[in-house]
XYZ file of C-alpha atoms in Angstrom:
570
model
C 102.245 151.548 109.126
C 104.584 148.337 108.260
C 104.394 147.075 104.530
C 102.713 143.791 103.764
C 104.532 141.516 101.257
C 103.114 138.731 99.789
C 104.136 136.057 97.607
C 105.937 132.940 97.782
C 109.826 132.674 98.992
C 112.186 133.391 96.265
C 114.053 130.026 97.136
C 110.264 128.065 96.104
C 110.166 130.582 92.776
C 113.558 129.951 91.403
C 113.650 125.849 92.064
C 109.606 126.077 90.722
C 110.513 128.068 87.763
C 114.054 126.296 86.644
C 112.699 122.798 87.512
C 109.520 123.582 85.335
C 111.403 125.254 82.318
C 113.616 122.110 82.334
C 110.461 119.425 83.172
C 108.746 120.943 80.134
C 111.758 121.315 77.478
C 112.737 117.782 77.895
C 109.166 116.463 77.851
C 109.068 118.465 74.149
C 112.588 116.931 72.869
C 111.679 113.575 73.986
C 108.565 113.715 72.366
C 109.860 115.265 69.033
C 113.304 112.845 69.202
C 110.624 109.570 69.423
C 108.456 110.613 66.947
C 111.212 110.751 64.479
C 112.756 108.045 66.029
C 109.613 105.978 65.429
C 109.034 107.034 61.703
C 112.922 106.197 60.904
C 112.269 102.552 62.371
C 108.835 101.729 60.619
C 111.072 103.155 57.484
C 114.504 100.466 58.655
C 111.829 97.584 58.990
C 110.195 98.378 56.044
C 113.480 98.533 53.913
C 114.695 95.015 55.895
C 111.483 93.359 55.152
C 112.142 94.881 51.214
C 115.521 93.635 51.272
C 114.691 90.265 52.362
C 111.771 89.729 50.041
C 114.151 90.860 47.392
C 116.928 88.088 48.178
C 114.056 85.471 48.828
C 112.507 86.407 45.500
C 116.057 86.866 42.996
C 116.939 83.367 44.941
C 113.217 81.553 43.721
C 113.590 83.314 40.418
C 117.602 81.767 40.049
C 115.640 78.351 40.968
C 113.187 78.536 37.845
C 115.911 79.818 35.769
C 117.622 77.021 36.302
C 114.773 74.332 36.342
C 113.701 76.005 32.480
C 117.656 75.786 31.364
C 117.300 72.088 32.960
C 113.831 71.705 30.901
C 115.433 72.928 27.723
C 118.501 70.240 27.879
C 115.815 67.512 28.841
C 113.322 68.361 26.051
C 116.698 68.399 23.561
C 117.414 64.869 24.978
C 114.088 64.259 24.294
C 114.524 64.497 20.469
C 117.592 62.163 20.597
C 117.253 58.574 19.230
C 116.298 56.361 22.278
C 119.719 54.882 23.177
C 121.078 58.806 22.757
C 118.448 60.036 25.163
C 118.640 57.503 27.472
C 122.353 58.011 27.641
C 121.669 61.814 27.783
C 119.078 62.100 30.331
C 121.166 59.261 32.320
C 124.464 61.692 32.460
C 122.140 64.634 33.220
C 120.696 63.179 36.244
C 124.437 62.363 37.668
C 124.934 65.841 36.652
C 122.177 67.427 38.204
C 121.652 65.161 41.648
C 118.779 68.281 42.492
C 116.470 66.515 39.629
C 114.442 63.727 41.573
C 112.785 62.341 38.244
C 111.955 63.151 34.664
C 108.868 61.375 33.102
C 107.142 61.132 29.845
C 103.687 61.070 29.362
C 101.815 59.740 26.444
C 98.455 62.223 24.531
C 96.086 60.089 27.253
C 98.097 60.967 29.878
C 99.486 57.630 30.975
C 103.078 57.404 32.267
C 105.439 56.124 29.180
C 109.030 56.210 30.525
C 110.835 57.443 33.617
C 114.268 58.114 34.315
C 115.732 58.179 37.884
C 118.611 57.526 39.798
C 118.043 53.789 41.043
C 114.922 54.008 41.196
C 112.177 52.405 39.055
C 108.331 53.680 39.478
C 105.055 51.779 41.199
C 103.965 49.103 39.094
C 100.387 50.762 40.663
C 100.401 54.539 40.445
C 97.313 55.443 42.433
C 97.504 59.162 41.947
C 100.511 60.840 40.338
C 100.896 64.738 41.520
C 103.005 65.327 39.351
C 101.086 65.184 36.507
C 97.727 66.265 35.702
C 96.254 65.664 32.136
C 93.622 68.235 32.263
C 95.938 71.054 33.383
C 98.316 69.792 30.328
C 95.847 69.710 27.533
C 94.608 72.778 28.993
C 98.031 74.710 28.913
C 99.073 75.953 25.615
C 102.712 75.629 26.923
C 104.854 74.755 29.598
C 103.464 75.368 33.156
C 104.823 74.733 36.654
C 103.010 72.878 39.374
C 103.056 73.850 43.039
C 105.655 72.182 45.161
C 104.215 68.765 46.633
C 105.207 65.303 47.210
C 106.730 63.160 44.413
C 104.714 60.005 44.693
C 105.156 57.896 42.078
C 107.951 55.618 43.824
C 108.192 53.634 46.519
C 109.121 54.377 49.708
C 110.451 57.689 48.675
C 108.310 60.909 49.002
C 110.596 64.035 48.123
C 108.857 67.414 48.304
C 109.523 68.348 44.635
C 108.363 71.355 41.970
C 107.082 69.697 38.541
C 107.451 71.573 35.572
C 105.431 70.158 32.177
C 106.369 71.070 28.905
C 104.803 69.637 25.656
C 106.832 67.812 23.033
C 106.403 67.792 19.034
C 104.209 65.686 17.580
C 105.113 62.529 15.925
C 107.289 61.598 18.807
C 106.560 58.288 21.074
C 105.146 61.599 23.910
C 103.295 63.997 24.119
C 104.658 65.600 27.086
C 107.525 65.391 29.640
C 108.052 66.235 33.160
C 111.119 67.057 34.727
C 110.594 66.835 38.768
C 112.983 69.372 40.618
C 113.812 68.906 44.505
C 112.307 71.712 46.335
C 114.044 71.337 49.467
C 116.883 73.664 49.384
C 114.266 76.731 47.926
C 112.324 75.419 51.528
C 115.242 75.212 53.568
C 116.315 78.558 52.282
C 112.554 79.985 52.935
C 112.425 78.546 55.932
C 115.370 80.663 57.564
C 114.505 83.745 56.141
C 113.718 85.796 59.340
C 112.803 89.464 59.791
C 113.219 89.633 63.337
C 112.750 86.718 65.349
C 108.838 86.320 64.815
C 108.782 87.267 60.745
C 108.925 85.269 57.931
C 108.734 84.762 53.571
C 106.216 82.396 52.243
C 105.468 82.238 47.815
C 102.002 83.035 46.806
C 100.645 82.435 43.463
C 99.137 84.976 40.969
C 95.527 84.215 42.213
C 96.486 84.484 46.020
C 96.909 80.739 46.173
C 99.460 79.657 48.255
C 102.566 77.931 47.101
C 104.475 77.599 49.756
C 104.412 78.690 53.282
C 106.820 77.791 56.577
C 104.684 77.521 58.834
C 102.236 75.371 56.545
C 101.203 72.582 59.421
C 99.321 75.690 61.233
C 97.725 76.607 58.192
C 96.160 73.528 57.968
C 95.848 72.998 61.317
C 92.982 76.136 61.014
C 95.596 77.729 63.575
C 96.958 81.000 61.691
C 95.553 82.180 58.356
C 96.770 84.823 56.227
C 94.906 87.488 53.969
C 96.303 86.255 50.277
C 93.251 87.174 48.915
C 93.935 90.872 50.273
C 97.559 90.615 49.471
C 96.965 89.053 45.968
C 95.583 92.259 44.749
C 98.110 94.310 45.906
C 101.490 95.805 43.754
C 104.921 94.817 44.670
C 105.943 97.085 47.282
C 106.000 97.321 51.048
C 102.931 98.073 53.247
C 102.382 98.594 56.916
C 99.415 98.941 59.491
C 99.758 99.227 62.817
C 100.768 95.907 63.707
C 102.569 94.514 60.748
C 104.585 95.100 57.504
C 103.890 93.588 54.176
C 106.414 93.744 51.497
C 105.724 91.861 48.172
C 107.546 91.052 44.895
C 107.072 89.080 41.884
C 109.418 86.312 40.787
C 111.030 87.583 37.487
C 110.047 84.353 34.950
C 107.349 82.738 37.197
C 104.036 83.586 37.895
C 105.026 83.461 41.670
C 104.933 86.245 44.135
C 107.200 86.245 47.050
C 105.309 88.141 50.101
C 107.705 89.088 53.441
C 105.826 89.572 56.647
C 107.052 91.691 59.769
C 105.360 92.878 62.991
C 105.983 96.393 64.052
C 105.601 95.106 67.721
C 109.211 93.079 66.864
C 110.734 95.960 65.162
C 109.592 99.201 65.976
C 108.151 99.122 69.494
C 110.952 97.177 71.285
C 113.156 99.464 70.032
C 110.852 102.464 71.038
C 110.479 100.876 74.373
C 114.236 100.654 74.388
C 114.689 104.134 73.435
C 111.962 105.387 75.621
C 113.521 104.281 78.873
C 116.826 105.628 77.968
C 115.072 108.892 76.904
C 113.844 108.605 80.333
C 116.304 108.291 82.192
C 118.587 111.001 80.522
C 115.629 113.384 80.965
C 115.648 112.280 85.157
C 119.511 112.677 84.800
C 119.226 116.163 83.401
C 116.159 116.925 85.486
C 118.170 115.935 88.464
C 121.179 117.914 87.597
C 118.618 120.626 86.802
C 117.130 120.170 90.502
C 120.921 120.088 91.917
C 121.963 123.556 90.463
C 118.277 125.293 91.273
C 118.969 124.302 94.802
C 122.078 125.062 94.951
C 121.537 128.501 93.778
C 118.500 129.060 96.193
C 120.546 127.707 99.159
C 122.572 130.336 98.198
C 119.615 132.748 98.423
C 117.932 131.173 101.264
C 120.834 131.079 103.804
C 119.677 134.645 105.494
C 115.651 132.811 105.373
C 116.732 129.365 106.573
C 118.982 131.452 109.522
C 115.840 132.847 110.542
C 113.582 129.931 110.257
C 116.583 128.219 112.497
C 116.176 130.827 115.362
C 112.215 130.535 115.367
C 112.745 126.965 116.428
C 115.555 127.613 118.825
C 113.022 130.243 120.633
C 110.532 127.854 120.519
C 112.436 125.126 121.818
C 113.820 127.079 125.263
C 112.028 131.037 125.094
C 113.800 131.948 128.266
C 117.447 131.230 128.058
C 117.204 132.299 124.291
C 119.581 135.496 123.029
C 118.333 136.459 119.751
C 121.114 137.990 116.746
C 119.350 139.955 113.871
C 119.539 138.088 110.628
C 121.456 139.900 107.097
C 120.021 139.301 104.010
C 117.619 141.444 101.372
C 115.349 144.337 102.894
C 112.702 141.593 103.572
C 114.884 139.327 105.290
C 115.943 142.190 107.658
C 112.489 143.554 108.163
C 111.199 140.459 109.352
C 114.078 139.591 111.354
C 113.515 143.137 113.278
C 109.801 141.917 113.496
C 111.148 138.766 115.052
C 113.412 140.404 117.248
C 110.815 142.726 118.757
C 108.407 140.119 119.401
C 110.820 138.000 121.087
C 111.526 140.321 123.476
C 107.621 141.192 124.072
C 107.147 137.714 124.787
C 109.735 136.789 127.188
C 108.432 139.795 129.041
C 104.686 138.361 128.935
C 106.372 134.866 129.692
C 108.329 136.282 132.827
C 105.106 137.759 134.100
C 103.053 134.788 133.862
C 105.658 132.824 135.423
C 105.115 135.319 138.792
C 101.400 135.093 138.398
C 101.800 131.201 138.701
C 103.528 130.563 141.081
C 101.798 133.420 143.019
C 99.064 131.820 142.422
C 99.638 128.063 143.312
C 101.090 129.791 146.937
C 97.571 130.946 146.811
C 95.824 127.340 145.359
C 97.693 125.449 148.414
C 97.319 127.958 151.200
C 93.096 127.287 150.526
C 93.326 123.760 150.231
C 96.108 123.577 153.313
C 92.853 125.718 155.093
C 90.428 123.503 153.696
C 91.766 121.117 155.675
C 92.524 122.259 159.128
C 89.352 123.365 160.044
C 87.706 119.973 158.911
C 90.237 118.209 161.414
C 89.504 120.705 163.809
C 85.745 120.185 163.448
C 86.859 116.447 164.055
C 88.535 116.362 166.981
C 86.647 119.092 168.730
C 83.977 116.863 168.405
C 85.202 113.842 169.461
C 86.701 115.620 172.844
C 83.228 117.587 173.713
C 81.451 113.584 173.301
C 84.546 112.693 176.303
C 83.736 115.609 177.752
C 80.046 114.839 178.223
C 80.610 110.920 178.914
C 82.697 112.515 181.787
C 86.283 111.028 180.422
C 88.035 113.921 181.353
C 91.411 112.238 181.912
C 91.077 110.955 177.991
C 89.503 114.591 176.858
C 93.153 116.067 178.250
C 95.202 113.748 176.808
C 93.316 114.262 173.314
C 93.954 118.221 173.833
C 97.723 117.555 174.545
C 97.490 115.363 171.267
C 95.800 118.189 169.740
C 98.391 120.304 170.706
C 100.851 118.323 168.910
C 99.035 118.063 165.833
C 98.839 121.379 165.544
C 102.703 122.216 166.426
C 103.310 119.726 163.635
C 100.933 121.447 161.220
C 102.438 125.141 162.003
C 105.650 124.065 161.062
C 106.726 127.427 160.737
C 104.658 128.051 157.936
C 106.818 125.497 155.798
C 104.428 123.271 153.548
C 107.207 120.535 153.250
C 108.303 119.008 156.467
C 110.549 115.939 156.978
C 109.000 112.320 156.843
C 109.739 111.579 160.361
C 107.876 114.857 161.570
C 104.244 113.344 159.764
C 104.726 110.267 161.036
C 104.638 111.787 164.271
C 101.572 113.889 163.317
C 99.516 111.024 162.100
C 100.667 108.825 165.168
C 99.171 111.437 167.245
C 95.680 111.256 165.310
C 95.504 107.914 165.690
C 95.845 108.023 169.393
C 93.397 110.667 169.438
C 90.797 108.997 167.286
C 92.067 105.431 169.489
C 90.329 107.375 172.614
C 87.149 108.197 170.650
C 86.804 105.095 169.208
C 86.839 102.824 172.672
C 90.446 100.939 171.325
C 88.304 98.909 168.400
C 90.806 99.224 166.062
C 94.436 99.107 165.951
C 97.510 100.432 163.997
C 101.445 99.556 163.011
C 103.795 101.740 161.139
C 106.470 100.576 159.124
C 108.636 102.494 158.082
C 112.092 102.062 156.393
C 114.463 104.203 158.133
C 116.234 106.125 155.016
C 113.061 107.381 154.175
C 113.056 109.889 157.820
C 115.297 112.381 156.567
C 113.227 113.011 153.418
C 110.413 115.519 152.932
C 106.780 115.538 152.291
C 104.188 117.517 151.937
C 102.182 118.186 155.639
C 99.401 116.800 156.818
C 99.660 114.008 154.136
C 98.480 111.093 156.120
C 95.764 112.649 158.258
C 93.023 112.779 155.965
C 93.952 108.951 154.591
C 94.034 107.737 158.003
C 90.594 109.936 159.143
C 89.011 107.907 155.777
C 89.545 104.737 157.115
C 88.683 105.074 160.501
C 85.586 107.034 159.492
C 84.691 104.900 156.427
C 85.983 102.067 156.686
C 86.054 100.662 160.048
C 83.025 102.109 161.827
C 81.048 100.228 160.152
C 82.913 97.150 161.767
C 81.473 94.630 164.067
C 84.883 92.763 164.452
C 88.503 94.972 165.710
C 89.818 96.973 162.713
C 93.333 97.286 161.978
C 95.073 100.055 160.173
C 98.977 99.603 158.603
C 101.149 102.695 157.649
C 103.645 101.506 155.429
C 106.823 104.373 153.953
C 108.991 102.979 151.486
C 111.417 103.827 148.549
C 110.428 102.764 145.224
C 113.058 104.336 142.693
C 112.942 108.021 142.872
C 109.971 108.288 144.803
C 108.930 107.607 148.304
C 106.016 105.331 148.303
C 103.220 105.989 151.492
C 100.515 102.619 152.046
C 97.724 102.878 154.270
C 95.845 99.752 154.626
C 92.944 98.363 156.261
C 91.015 95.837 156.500
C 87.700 97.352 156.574
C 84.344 97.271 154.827
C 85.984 98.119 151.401
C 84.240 100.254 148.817
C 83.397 99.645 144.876
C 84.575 101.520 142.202
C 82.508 103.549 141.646
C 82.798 104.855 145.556
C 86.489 105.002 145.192
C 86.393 106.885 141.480
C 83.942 109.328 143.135
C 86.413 110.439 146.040
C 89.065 111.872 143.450
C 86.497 113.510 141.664
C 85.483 117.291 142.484
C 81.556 117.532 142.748
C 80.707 120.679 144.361
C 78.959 120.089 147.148
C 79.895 116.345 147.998
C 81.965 116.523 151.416
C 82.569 112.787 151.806
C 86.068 112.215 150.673
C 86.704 116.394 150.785
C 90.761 115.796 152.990
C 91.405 112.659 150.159
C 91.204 115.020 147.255
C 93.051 117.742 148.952
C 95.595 115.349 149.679
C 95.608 114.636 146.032
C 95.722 118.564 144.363
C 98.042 119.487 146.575
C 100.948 116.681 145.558
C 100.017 117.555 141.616
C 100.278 121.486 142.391
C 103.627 120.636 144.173
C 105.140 117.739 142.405
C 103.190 117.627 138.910
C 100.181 115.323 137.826
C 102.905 112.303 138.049
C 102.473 112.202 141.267
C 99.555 112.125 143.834
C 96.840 108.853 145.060
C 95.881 105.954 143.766
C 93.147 103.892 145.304
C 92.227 100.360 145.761
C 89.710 98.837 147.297
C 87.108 95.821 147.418
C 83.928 95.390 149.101
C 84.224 93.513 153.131
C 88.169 92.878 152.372
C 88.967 96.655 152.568
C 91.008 99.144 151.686
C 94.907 100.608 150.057
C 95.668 104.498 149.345
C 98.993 104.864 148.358
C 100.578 108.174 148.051
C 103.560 108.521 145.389
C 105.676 111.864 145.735
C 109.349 112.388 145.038
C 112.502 112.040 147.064
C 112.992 115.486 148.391
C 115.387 116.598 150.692
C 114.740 119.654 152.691
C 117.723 122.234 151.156
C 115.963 121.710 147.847
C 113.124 123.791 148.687
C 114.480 125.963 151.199
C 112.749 124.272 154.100
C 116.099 124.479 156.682
């Protein structure tokens, strides 16, 4: 009893298995490498955003260190005789070209003096935001204002930080007000970026905010941001999914300085980034992976692939094919005995079956070669006893030396092929016999190319054709029938036409003569005609019909060139 073994083909295991390993250690590394890779970027963008917070915020605290050292020299001035401090606060404002204005105010809160460079104030202040007397009375100190726009000159509207500071009493004021520019702490603001889409903006204590850069969209109800959120929040540095906060006070000022990043900008780009070349390293060392694994079971599979190679050779020509056992492991060999045993059972089945077929199409055309005579016979028979008894006994001889012909030609010697020239002689003597039987009411004309002569065809080939159209189609006929018997060449086949011009058929009459309905015998010699060319020649070859009602009638007959050594017919 021969062992069964099961399973699939080493080559499929080891490419499977190596493939597989590899597929699922670099999907675990590239998972574990971007998941640290990830938490070190949210950690770089939150130390950048820190970092630039920290800049923006030591930068706005240098700025109020400054504007208080500036207050301090201005309130000093301030205690100066009024030619001293005029001179004073004169030289400071060369000194300091940053200081848009210093003004005094008096205990109602009405503008006493100003100094600026070249420039003298409205005659008509309408609203000065640089001064507000309820915030003043209110502080117990000095206080800074928001930045905003100076506006108590004319045509001259500098975006400027106010900072008010009261002065002792007795003196001609009560308070003074030293207006800073705030355009270089905006400028500097404004190109403070953390990445390409964050940004710094100053926030007061109570969430309020002081300044922002992108302040028109604010306004504009266009972008809004969560200071109420953020106000009561510690310095530090948050983050959410989508964005990084990072906020720090402004050391002397009651200022915060809040730094805004997206993660989008800063984490996932670079993810993104790192993903696809994760990617394609892992299809790299997959690849390479694949390369060796199939290398290696090429290796291995040579012996199965040898095998698999002569399968198809066998398949491809089973007789001419010389099988050589196949080395390789103990399966390989068993199976490759197998192989060789049953290729050697089946060119003996195929070698047997060969003999049966053609044994039996000898048989298949001798029946339908017998089919036929003895309906001709029947014919012609007929037609000679009908002279017989109309006393035409000089036609009824002639028809029997016709016959005689006919049936010299159809002997043949027992060859079914027999030259071209020798049927046209056959069918000429049919039609000379059916001529006599029919009174002369039709007619004929061969013609006939003369290379055609020397090839061969199969017997009796234009008998039953003819017999169909005298029988079928011109009987019928009122007016003189005519029947033409054209032989051509037509590539590499000979090309028979038999035409008449009698009463036609449709197509249904013409489909049902090829067909084979037992019983039918109209059309029986037309579809012998036809299986004996595709038993001979192959289904290429055989009749095709064409006909129309009262115009009549074309069979032609399509068989190959043949000469007579081919099939031993000499």
């Amino acid at each position: 009893m021969k062992r069964r073994y099961r399973g699939l083909p080493t080559t499929t295991i080891l490419v499977t298995v190596v493939v597989s390993v590899v597929a699922i250690i670099l999907c675990c590394c590239i998972l574990l490498f971007l998941n640290r890779y990830r938490g070190a970027m949210v950690q770089s963008a939150r130390t950048s955003t820190a970092q630039a917070v920290s800049q923006v915020s030591n930068t706005v605290g240098s700025y109020l260190q400054g504007m208080e050292q500036a207050m301090d020299r201005v309130e000093q001035a301030m205690a100066e005789a009024p030619d001293d401090r005029d001179r004073l606060l004169s030289a400071f404002l060369l000194f300091r070209p940053d200081v848009v204005a210093i003004t005094s105010y008096s205990e109602t809160g009405e503008l006493t003096d100003c100094w600026a460079l070249e420039r003298e104030p409205r005659d008509d202040i309408l609203q000065n935001l640089s001064f507000d007397p309820v915030r003043a009375m209110a502080s117990n100190g000095a206080y800074l204002t928001a930045p905003h726009v100076e506006s108590i000159f004319e045509s001259y509207y500098p975006w400027v930080v106010t900072m008010t500071a009261p002065l002792e009493t007795g003196r001609d004021a009560a308070w003074v007000s030293l207006d800073l520019s705030f355009s270089s702490i905006s400028s500097y603001i404004n190109d403070v970026g953390i990445g390409q889409r964050g940004y710094c903006f100053l926030m007061g204590g109570d969430g309020t905010i002081v300044y922002h850069p992108q302040q028109r969209l604010l306004y504009a109800g266009l972008k809004s941001e969560d200071t109420s959120g953020l106000a009561a929040l510690a310095d530090g540095t948050y983050a959410d999914d989508t964005v990084i906060y990072s906020l720090s006070s402004v050391q002397g000022g009651a200022w915060r300085v809040v730094g805004v990043s997206y993660v989008d900008e800063l984490v996932n780009q670079n993810m993104r980034a790192m993903l696809r070349l994760s990617v394609a390293m892992a299809a790299v060392i997959l690849a390479a992976a694949l390369l060796t694994s199939w290398l290696l079971s090429r290796l291995l599979g040579r012996p199965l692939r040898g095998l698999a190679a002569a399968m198809e050779r066998f398949e491809r020509d089973a007789d001419r094919f010389a099988y050589r056992p196949v080395g390789g492991t103990r399966e390989v060999r068993e199976l490759s005995n197998s192989f060789g045993h049953m290729v050697v059972r089946i060119q003996r089945l195929m070698s047997t079956v060969r003999e049966e077929e053609v044994n039996l199409r000898k048989t298949e055309l001798k029946a339908l070669q017998a089919q036929i005579n003895p309906h001709f016979l029947y014919n012609t028979l007929d037609s000679i006893a009908w002279m017989c008894e109309q006393g035409r006994s000089a036609e009824a001889v002639s028809m029997v030396h016709a016959l005689a012909r006919l049936f010299r030609i159809s002997i043949s010697k027992g060859h079914e092929l027999i030259p071209i020239a020798k049927e046209i002689e056959h069918a000429e003597s049919y039609l000379q016999i059916q001529k006599y039987r029919y009174k002369n009411r039709f007619t004929y004309e061969f013609r006939v190319e003369p290379d055609c002569l020397d090839y061969y065809c199969n017997k009796i080939t234009l008998q039953p054709i003819l017999e169909n159209a005298i029988n079928h189609g011109l009987e019928l006929m009122v007016d003189e029938g005519h029947i033409t018997v054209e032989i051509c060449q037509e590539g590499d086949a000979i090309l028979f036409r038999v035409e008449d011009n009698g009463v036609g058929m449709s197509q249904e009459q013409v489909n049902a003569i090829l067909t084979r309905a037992p019983g039918e015998n109209a059309g029986i010699g037309i579809r012998n005609v036809d299986e004996r060319l595709k038993i001979y020649f192959g289904s290429q070859y055989g009749l095709h019909i064409t006909s129309e009602p009262d115009v009549g009638t074309c069979v032609e007959i399509r068989m190959p060139k043949v000469r007579g050594d081919e099939h031993g017919q000499n």
